[in-house]
XYZ file of C-alpha atoms in Angstrom:
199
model
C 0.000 0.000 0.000
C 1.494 3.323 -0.978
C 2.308 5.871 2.091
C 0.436 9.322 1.439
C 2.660 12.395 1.716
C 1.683 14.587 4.893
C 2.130 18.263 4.932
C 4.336 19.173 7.228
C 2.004 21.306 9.412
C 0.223 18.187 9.800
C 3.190 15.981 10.270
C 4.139 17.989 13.329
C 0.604 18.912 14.641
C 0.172 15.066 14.984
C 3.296 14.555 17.308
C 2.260 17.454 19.355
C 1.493 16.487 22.510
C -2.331 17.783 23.382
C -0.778 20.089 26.482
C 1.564 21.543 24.023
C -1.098 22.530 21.344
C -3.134 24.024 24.852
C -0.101 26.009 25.862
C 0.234 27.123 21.611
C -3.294 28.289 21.381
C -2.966 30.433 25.119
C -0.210 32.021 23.501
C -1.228 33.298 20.483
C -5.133 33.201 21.241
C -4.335 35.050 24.374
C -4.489 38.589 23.213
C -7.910 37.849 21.072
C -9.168 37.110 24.540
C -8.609 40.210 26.342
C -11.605 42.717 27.391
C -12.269 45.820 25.972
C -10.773 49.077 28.009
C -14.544 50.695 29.220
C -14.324 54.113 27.510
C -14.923 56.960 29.897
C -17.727 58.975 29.117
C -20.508 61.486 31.059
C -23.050 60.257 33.675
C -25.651 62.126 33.920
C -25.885 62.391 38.019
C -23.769 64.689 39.765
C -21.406 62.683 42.597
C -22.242 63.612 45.726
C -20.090 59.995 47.524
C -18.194 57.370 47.124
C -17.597 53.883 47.563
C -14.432 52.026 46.539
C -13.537 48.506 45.859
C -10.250 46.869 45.020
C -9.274 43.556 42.449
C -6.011 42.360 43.078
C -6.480 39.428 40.612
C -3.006 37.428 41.309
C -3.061 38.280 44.944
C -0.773 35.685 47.224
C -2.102 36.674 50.855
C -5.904 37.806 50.869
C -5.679 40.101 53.000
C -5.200 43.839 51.702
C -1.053 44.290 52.090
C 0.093 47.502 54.051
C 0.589 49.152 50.642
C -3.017 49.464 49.542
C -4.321 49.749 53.116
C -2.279 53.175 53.273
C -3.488 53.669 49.539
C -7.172 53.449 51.164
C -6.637 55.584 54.046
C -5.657 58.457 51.521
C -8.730 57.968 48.926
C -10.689 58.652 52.467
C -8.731 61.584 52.972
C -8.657 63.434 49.347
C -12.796 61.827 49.078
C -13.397 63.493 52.700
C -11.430 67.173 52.406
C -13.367 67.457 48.978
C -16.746 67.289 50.610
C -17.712 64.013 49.428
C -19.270 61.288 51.694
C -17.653 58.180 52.272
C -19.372 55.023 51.727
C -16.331 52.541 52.468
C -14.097 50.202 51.055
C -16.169 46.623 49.888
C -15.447 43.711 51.804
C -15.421 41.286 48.930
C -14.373 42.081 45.415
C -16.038 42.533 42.720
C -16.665 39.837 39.874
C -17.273 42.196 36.824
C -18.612 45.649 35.745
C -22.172 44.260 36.154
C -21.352 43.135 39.773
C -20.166 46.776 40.443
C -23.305 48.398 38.834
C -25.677 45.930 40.840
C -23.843 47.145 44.164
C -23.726 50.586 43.096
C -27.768 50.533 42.290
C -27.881 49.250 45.775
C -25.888 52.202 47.465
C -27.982 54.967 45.333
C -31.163 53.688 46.884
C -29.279 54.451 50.206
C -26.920 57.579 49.481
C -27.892 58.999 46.176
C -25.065 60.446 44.428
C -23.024 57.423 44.643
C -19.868 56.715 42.801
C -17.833 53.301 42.587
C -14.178 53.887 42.943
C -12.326 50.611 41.523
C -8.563 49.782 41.935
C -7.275 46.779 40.323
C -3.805 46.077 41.877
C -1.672 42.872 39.600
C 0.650 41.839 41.765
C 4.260 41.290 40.441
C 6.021 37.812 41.300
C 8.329 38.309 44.594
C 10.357 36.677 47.191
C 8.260 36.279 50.389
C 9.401 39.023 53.340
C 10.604 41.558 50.762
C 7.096 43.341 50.176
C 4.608 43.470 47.555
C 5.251 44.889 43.656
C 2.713 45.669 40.830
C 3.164 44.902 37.748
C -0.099 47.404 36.597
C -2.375 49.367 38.374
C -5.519 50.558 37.283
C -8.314 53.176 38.644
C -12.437 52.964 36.812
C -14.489 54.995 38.299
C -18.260 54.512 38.039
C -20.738 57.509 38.432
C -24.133 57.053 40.251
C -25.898 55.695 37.288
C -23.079 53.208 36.560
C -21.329 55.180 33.293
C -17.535 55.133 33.439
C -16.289 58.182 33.887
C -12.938 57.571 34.420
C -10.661 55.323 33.426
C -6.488 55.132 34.143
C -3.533 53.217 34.228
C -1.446 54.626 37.378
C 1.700 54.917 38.011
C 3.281 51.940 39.559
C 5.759 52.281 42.244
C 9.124 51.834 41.630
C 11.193 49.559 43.271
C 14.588 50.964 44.644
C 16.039 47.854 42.680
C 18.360 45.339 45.175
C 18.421 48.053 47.470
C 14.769 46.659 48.152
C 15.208 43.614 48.457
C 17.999 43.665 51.139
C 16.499 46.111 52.998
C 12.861 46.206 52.710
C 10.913 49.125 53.365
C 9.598 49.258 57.186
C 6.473 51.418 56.546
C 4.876 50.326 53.520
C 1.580 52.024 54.558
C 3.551 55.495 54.281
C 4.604 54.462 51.012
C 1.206 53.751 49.896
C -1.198 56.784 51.309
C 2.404 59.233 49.729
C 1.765 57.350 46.491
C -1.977 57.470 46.311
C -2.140 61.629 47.406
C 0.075 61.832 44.133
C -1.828 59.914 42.011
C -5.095 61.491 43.564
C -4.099 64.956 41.854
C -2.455 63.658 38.519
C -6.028 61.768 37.847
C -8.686 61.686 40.221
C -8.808 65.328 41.070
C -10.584 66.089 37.859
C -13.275 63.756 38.661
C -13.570 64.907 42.121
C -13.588 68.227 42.718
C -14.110 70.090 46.165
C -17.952 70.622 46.420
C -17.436 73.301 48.534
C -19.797 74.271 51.940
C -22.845 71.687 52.209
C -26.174 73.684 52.272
């Protein structure tokens, strides 16, 4: 019987082993995959408070690290001196965009005026006992009616290179309400300005 002639595509597709071809199609497919950036635009309600959650989608303790508690402490601060009420940081976080709306639809029933505040923190690979690094942070913020309004990639902190990781820093908290105050006025300031007096 006379041996067909194989392509080679198909000659090496059928030695592949089927967690190779997996790993192939993650690779190339992966960037097909990815979800659309949400596209700021206007919400019609005026923001009158604010409640903030925070993703930290390749997190390795689950508790909040030092960093973004001092990062939280701050968005109460700049939220509070602007004249906005605070409506807390969410316990658990968020699955999706519709998760966020349904919870925000929930706190406009209570405190009308309500804006969602979302941080997603991606968490760098490190040694554990030489502190937390981001590899991307993000900030979507969600007016009362559930619009985007804002959306931004901020500035990740910098490590101080080996420096760092021989002597790691002992107040990471510091680190993280300094960082967020500067971030605050490159991006979020626009979004929230100072209401002024209360009536």
């Amino acid at each position: 019987m006379e041996a067909r002639e194989q392509p080679l595509g198909g000659l090496l597709l059928s030695r592949t082993s089927p967690a190779a071809l997996a790993l192939l199609l993650l690779l190339v497919g992966g960037g097909c995959a990815a979800l659309p950036r949400p596209i700021p635009g206007d919400d019609p309600a005026p923001i009158a408070a604010a409640h903030v959650l925070v993703t930290r989608p390749f997190r390795v303790i689950p508790e909040l690290d030092r960093f973004i508690q001092g990062a939280m402490i701050a968005v109460t601060e700049e939220l509070v001196r602007a004249g906005y009420d605070w409506m807390g940081v969410a316990d658990a976080e968020p699955k999706d965009p519709d998760d966020i709306r349904e919870r925000l639809a929930e706190l406009n029933a209570r405190r009308p005026g309500t804006a969602a505040i979302h941080f997603t923190f991606v968490e760098a690979p490190t040694l554990v006992g030489f502190g937390t690094a981001y590899t991307a942070i993000t900030c979507t913020v969600y007016g009362p009616s559930g619009t985007v309004v804002l959306h931004e990639d901020l500035e990740v902190p910098q490590r101080r290179r080996i420096f760092d990781f021989l002597f790691p820093r002992l107040r990471p908290d510091v680190d993280g309400r300094a960082w967020l105050a500067r971030e605050w006025r490159a991006h979020l300031a626009g979004t929230f300005p100072p209401r002024g007096p209360r009536p």
